[in-house]
Coordinates of C-alpha atoms in Angstrom, one line a residue:
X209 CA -34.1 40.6 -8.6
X210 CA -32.9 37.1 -7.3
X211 CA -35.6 37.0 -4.3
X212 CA -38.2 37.5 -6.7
X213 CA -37.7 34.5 -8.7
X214 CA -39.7 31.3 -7.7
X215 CA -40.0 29.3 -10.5
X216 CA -36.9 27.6 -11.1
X217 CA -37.7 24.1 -11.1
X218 CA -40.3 24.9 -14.1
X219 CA -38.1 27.3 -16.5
X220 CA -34.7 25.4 -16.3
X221 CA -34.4 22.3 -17.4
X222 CA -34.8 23.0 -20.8
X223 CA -34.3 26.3 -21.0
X224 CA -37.8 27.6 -20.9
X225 CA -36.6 31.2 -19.4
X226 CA -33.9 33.2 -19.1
X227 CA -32.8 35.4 -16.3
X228 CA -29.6 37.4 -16.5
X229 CA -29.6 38.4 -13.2
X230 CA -27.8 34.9 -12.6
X231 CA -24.7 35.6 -15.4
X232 CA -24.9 39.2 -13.6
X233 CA -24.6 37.8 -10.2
X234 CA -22.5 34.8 -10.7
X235 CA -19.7 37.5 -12.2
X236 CA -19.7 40.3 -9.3
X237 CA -20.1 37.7 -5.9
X238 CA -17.7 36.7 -4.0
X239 CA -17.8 33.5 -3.3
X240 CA -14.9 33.2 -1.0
X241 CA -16.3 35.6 1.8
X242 CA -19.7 33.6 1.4
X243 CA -18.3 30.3 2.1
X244 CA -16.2 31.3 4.9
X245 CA -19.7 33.0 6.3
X246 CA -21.4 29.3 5.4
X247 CA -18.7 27.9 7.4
X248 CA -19.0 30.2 10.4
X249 CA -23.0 30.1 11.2
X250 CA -22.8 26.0 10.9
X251 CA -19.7 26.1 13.3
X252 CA -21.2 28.4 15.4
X253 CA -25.0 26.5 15.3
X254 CA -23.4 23.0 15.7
X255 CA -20.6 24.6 19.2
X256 CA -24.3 25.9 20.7
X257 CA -26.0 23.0 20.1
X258 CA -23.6 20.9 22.1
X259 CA -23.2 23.6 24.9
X260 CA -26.6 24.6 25.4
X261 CA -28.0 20.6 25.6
X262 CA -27.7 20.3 29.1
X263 CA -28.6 23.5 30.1
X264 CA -32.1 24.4 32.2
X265 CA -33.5 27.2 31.5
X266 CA -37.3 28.6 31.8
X267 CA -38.6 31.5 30.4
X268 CA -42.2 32.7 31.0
X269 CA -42.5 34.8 27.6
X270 CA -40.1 35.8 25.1
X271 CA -37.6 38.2 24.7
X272 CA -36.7 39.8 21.8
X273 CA -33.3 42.0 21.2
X274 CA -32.7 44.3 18.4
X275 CA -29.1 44.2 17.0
X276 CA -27.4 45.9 14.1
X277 CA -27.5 42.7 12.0
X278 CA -31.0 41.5 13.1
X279 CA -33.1 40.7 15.9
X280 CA -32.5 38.1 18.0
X281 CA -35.4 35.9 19.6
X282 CA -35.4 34.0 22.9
X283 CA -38.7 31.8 22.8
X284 CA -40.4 31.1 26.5
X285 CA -40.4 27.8 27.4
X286 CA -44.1 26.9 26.2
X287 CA -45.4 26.8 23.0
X288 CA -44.9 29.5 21.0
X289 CA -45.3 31.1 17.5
X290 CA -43.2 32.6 15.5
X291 CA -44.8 35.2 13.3
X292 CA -43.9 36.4 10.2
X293 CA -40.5 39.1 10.2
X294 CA -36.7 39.3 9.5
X295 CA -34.6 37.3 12.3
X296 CA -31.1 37.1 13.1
X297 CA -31.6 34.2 15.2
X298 CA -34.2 32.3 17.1
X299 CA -33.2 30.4 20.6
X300 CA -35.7 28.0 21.7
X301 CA -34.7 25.8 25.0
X302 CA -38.3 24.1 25.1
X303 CA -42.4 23.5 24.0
X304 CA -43.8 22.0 20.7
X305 CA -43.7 25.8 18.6
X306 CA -45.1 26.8 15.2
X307 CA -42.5 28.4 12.9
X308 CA -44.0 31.0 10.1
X309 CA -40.7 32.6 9.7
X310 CA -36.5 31.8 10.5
X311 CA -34.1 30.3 9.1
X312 CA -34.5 32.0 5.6
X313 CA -32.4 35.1 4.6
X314 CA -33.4 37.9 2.6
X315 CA -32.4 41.1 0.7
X316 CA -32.4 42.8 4.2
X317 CA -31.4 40.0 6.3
X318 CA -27.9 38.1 5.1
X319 CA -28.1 35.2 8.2
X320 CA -30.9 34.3 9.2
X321 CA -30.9 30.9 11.9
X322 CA -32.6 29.2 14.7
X323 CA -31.2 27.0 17.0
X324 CA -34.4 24.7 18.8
X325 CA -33.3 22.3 21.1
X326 CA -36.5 20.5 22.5
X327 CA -40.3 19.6 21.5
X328 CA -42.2 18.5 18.7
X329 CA -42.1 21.3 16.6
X330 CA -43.9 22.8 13.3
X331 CA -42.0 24.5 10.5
X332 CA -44.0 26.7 8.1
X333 CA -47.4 25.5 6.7
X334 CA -48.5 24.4 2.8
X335 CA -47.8 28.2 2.0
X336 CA -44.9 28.9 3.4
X337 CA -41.8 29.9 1.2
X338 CA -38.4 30.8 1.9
X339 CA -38.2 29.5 4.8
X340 CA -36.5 26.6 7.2
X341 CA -33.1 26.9 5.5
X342 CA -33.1 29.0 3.0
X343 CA -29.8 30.7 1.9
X344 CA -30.0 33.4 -1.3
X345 CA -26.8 35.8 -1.9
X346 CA -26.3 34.6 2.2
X347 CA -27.1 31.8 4.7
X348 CA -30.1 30.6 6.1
X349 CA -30.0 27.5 8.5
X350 CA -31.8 26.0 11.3
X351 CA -30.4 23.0 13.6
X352 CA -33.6 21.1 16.0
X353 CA -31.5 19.0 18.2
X354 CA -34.6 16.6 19.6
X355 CA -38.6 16.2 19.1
X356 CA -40.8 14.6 16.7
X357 CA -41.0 17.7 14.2
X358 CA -42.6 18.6 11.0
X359 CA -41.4 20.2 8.3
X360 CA -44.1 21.7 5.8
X361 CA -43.3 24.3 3.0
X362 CA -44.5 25.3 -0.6
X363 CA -41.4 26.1 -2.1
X364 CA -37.8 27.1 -1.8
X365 CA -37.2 26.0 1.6
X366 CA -36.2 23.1 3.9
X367 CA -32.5 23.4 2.9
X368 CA -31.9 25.3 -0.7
X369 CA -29.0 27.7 -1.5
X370 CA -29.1 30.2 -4.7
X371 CA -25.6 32.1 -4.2
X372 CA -25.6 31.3 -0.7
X373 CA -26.2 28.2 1.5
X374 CA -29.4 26.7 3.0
X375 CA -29.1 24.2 5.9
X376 CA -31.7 22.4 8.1
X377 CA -30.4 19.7 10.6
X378 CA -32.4 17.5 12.5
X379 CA -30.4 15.5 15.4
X380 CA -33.1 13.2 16.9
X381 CA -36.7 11.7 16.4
X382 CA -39.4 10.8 13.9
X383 CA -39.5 13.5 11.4
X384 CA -41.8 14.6 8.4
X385 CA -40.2 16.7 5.4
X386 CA -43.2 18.3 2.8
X387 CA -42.6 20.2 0.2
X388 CA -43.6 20.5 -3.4
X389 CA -40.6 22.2 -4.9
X390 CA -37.2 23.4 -4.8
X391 CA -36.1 22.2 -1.2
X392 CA -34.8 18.7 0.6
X393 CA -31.2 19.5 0.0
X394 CA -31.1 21.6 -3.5
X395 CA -28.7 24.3 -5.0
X396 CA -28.9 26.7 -7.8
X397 CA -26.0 28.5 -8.1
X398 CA -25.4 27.6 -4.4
X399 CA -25.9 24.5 -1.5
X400 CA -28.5 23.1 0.4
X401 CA -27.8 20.7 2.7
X402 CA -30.3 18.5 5.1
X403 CA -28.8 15.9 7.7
X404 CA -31.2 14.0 9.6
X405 CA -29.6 12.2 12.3
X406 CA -31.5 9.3 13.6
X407 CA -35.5 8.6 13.3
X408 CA -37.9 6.8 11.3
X409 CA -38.4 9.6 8.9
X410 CA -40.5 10.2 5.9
X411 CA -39.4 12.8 2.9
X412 CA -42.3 13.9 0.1
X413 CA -41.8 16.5 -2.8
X414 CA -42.9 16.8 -6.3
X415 CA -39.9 17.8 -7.7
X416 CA -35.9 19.5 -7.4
X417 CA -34.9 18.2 -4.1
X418 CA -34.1 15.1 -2.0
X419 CA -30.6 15.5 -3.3
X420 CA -30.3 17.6 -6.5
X421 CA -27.6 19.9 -7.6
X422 CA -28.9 22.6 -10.3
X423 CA -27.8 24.9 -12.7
X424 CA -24.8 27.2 -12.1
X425 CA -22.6 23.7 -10.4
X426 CA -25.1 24.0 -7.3
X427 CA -24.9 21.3 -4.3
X428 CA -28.1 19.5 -3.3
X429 CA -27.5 16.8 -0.6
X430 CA -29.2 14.9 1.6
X431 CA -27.8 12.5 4.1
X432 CA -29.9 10.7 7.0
X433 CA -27.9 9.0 9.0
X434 CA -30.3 6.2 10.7
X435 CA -33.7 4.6 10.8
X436 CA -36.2 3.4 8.5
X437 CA -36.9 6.1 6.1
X438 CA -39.1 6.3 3.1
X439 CA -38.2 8.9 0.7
X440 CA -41.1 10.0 -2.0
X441 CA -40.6 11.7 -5.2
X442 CA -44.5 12.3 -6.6
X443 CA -44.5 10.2 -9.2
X444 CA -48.2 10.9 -10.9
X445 CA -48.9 13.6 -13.1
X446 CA -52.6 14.2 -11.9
X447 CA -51.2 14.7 -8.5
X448 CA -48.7 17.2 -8.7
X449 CA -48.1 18.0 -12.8
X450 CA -44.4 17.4 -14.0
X451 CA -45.7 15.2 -16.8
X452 CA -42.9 13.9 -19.0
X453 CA -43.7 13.0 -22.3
X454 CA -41.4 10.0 -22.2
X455 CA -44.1 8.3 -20.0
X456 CA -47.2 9.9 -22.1
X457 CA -47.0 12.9 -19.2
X458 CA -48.5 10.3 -16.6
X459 CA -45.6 10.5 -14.6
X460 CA -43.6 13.1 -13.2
X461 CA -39.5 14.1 -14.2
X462 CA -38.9 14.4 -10.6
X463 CA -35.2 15.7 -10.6
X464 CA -35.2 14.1 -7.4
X465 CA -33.3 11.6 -5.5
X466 CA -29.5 12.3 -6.2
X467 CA -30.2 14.6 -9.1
X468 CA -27.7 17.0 -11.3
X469 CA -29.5 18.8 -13.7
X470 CA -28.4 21.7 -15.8
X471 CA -30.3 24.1 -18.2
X472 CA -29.6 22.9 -21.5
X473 CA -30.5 26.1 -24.1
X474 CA -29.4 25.0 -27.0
X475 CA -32.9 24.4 -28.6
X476 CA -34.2 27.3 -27.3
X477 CA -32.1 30.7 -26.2
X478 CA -28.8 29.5 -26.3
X479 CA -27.8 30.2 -22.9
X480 CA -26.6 27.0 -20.8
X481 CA -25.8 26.3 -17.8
X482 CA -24.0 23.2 -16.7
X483 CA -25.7 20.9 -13.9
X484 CA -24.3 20.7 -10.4
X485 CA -24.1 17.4 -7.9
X486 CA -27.0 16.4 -6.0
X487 CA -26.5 13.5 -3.6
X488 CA -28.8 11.6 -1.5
X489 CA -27.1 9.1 1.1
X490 CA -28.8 7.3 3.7
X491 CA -26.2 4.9 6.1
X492 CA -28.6 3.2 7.6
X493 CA -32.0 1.1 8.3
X494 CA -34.9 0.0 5.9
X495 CA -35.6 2.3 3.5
X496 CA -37.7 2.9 0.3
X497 CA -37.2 5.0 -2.6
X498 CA -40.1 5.6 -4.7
X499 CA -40.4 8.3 -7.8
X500 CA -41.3 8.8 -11.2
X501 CA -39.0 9.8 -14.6
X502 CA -35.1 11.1 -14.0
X503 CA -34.2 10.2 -10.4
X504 CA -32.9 7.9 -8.0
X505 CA -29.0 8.9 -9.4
X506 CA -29.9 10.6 -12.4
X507 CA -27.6 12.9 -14.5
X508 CA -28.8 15.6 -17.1
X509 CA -27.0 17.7 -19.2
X510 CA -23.3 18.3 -17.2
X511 CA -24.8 17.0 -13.9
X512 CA -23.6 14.1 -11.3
X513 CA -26.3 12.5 -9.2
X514 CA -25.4 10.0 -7.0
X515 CA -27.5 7.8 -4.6
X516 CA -25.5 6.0 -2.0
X517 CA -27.6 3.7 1.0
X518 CA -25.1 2.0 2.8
X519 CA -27.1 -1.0 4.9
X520 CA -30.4 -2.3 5.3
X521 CA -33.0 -4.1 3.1
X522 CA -33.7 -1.6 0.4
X523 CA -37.4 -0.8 -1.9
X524 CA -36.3 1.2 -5.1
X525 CA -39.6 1.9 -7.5
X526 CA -39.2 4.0 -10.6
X527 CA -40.4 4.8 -13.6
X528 CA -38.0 6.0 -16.7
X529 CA -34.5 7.5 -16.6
X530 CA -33.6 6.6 -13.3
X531 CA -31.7 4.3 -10.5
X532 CA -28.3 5.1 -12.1
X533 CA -29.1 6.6 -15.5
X534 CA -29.0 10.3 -17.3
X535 CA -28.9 12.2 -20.8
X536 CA -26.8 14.8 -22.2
X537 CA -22.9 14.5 -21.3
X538 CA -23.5 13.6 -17.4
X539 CA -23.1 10.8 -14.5
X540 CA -25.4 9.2 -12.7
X541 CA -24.6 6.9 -10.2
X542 CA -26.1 4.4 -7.5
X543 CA -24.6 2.5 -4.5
X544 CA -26.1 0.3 -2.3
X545 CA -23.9 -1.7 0.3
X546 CA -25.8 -4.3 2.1
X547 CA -28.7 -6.2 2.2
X548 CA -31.7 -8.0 0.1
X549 CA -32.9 -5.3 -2.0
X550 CA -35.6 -4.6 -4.6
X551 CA -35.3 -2.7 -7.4
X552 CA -38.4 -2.0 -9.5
X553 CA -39.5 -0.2 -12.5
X554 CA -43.7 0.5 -12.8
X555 CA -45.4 2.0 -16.0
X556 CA -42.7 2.7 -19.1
X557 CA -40.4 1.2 -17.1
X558 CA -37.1 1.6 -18.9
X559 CA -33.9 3.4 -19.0
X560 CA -32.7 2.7 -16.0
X561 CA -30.9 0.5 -13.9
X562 CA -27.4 1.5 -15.5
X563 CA -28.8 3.8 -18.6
X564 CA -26.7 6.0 -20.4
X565 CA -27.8 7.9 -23.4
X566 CA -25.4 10.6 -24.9
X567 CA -22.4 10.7 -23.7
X568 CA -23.6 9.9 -20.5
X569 CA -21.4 7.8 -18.1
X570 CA -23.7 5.3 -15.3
X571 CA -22.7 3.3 -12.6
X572 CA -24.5 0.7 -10.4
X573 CA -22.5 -1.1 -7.7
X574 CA -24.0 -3.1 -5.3
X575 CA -21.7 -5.2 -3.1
X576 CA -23.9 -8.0 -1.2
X577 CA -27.4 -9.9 -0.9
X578 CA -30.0 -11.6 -2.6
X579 CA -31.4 -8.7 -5.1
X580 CA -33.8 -8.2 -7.9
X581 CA -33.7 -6.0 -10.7
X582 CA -36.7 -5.6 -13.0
X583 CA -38.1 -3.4 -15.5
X584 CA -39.2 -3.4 -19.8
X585 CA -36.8 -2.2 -21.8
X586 CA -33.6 -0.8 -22.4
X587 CA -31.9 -1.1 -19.1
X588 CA -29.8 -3.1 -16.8
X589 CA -26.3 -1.7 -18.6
X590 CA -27.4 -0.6 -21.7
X591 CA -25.7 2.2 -23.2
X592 CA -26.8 4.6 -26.5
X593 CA -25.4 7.1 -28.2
X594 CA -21.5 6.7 -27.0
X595 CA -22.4 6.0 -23.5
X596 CA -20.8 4.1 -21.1
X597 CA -23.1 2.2 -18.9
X598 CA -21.5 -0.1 -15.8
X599 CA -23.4 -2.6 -13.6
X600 CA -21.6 -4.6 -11.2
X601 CA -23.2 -7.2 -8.3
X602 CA -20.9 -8.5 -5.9
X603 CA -22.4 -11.9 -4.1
X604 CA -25.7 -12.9 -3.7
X605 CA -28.5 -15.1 -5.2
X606 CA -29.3 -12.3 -7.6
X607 CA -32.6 -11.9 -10.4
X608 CA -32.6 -9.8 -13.2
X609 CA -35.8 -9.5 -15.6
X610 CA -36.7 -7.3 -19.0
X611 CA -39.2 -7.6 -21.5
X612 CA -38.2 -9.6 -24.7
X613 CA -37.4 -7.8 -28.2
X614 CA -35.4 -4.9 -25.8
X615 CA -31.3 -4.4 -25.4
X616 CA -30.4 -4.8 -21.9
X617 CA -28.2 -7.2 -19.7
X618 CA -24.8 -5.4 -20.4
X619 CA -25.9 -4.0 -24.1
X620 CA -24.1 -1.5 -26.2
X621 CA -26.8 -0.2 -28.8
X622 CA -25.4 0.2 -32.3
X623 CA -25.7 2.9 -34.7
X624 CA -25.0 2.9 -38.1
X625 CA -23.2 6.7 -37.4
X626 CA -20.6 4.3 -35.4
X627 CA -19.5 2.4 -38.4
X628 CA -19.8 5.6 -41.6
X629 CA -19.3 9.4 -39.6
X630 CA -22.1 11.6 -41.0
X631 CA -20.4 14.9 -42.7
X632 CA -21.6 17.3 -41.0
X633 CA -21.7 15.4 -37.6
X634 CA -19.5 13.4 -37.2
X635 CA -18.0 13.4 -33.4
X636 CA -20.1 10.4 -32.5
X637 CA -17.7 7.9 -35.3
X638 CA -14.9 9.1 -33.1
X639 CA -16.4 8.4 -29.5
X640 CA -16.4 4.9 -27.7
X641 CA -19.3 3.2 -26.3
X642 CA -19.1 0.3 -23.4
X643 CA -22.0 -1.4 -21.7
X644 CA -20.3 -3.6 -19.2
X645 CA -22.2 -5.9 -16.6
X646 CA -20.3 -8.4 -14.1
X647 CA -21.9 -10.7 -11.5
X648 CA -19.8 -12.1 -8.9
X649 CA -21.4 -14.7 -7.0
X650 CA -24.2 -16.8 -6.6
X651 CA -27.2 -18.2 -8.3
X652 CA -28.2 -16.0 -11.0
X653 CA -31.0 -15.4 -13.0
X654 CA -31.6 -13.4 -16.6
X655 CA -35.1 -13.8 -17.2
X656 CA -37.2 -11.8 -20.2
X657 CA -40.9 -11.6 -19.9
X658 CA -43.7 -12.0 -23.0
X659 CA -45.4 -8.7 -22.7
X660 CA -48.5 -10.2 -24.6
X661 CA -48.8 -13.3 -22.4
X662 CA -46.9 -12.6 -19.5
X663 CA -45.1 -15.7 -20.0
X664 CA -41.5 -15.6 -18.2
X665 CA -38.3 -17.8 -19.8
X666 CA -34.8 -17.6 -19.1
X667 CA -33.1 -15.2 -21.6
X668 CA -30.8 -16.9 -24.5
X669 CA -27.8 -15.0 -24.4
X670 CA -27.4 -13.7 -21.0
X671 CA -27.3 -16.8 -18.4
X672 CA -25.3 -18.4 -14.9
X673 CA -21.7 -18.2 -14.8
X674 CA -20.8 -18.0 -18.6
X675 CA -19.9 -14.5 -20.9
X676 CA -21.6 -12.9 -23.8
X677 CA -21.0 -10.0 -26.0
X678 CA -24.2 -7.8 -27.5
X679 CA -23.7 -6.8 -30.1
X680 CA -23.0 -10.6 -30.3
X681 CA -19.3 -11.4 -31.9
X682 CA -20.4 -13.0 -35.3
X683 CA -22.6 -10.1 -36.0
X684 CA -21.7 -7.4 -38.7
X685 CA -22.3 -4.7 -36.1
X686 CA -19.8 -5.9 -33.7
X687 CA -17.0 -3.6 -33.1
X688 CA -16.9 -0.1 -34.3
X689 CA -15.7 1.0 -30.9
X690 CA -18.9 0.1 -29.5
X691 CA -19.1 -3.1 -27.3
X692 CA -21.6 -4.4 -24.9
X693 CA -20.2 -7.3 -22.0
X694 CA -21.9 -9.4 -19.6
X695 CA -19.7 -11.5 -17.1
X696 CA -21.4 -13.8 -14.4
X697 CA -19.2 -15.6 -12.3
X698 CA -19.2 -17.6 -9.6
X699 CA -15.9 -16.4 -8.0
X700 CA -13.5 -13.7 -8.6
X701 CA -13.3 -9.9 -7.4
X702 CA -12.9 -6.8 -9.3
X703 CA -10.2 -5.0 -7.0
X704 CA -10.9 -1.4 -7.4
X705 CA -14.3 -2.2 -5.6
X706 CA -12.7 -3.5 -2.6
X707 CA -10.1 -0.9 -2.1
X708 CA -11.7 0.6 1.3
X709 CA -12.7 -2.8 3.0
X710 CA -14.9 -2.1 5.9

């Protein structure tokens, strides 16, 4: 009943369908034996891998054995295809090969891996599902230690785990990753998990992946170690429809990016479940993130998503919800290390940057260089509905820009619920609120734009090594356990930062 389902990333998020099967399953499985099975195929993928490197071996055709747990392929050293079928493992030493099948298990098939060591290889086609690391109620994996390979699926593949664990590896060369959904690192109910190594690679999916951890507490990471990468969540509606309305469904919610999204069924079946962690970390090189509505470190409804890029000079483009934002009782989170980076948001352009909005907790930490921040409204620590929204820059000639007339720049939005509790809900009088922004370093600008002129001035409250409350300290709705606070200093250090010095 779990195999048949392939419409996930379209019936969860707000609780659009139900399937019992998962309560079912997530009561009788046991998870102990399936993580100790996880552990042993990447073990025993990652030991080969190494071994089997140096090793010279030609084969004119292919041999296949039959075993009691699945057959077992040893691909010539040409080009070959592999067809369509159940497969305990695939062994190729050699030859740019087409993949229509592996690495995906199945009702019948509980592991399913190959292990390709050389050549520019082909995974799947625009079709292709379940496939390429794809793990349900088992494991599905596939390591390609060299080659300049492709990666091309429909849905559920390229690293996804539903009650199991879906890996793909990639140890060498300039790779492409496409997908539309459910893939790139993503778990429901389970973990995916893709680690590319080194490469200039490029990553493109509509939505659920690049990092996103789903309903049940699933694990969606993706990590890629080095090179200049450039990482693409559709953003446009009439390209791939996601359409959110928060962006007059033009743009896509992606989920994407460092993504933990639950199923929230309270407005429609009642049956939730809470979101899991989806992570996507990239150490180092150039890179650019570019996406539409919830991602980039978004969290939604119980969810962590977490975007970590350690070094290099950094593109982040947008839309709404996003770079360190979420909804719904959630974190989301963004890291950057080093370098001069860019951080953009297009079309609605808003809750972002450090966005929380109920009882959400964000975080945007960015140690050192000369970066920009820019959007329209309501972002750049701004929290609402008993938030807690944190921004922190650490050295650097820095630039920060919003439209005027909108709360941003370390801004706790009031509510009149914060000062007199309503009767009947009242949990939001007894909550606390903090929007809390802190420059260290530098020349800094706070700049609001006109947006019926264009015309750019510095902003009035938020400036160059001074302090500032919003709500503002003389006004009636300051207090109430609700407090926005923007530092910018030229010196100082926060030490809890600086714990782990490099």
């Amino acid at each position: 009943a779990l195999y048949s389902i392939t419409d996930l990333d379209a019936t969860q998020g707000d609780g659009q369908k139900f399937y019992p099967q998962f309560d079912d399953c997530a009561a009788l499985i046991d998870w102990q034996s399936l993580v100790y099975a996880s552990f042993k195929v990447a073990a025993t993928l990652d030991q080969s891998a190494r071994r089997l490197a140096g090793l010279q071996l030609s084969l004119q055709e292919s041999i296949s054995i039959p075993t009691p747990l699945g057959k077992i392929v040893f691909n010539s050293s040409s080009r070959d295809t592999v067809s369509e079928g159940e497969y305990l493992l695939i062994l190729d030493f050699g030859g740019d090969d087409l993949y229509r099948a592996g690495g995906g298990s199945s009702p019948v098939q509980g592991i399913s891996a190959v292990l390709d060591l050389a050549g520019n290889d082909h995974y799947g086609t625009a079709q292709s599902l379940r496939i390429c690391g794809y793990g349900l109620c088992g494991v599905g994996a596939v390591v390609d230690a060299s080659g300049n390979d492709t990666y091309e699926s429909d849905r559920l593949s390229q690293a996804v785990g539903i009650f199991g664990t879906g890996l793909l590896a990639d140890f060498a060369g300039d790779d492409n990753y496409r997908l539309s959904v459910s893939g790139q690192g993503c778990g429901y109910f389970g973990v995916g998990l893709l680690v590319d190594r080194e490469g200039r690679d490029t990553y493109y999916l509509a939505g659920d992946g690049q990092g996103m951890g789903g309903i049940g507490g699933g694990i969606g990471v993706l990590v890629d170690y080095r090179g200049n990468d450039k990482y693409t969540a559709e953003p446009y509606a009439s390209v791939f429809n996601r359409g959110d309305y928060h962006s007059g469904e033009l743009i896509n919610a992606n989920i994407a990016q460092g993504a933990g999204s639950g199923r929230r069924g309270d407005g429609s079946d009642g049956h939730s479940w809470a979101g899991g962690l989806g992570a996507l970390i990239d150490c180092y090189g150039d890179d650019e993130y570019y996406s539409g509505n919830f991602s980039q470190g978004i969290g939604y409804w119980f969810g962590v998503g977490i975007l970590y890029d350690v070094n290099g000079d950094d593109l982040y483009k947008s839309c709404y919800f996003t770079q360190a934002s979420g909804a719904h009782y959630c974190i989301g989170a963004m890291f950057d290390e080093t370098g001069d980076d860019r951080h953009e948001l297009f079309e609605t352009a808003g809750a972002g940057l450090s966005f929380g909005w109920d009882f959400t907790n964000s975080l945007l930490v960015d140690w050192e260089g000369n970066d920009s921040y820019s959007g329209k409204i309501i972002s750049i620590a701004t929290a609402q509905i008993r938030s807690n929204s944190f921004f922190f820059d650490f050295g650097g000639n820095d630039y920060y820009q919003l439209d005027g007339g909108t709360d941003g720049f370390g801004h706790a939005s009031f509510r009149e619920d914060y000062r007199t509790p309503r009767p009947i809900t009242p949990f939001t009088w007894y909550a606390q609120s903090y929007a809390i922004l802190v420059d260290v370093g530098g020349t800094d600008q706070y700049m609001r734009r006109d947006p019926k002129s264009n015309a750019i001035a510095a902003d009035t409250v938020a400036m160059g090594d001074t302090r500032w409350y919003q709500p503002l300290r003389n006004s009636d709705n300051f207090g109430n356990d609700n407090y926005g606070i923007g530092i910018d200093t030229t010196a100082g250090s926060i030490i809890d930062f600086f714990r782990f010095e490099r």
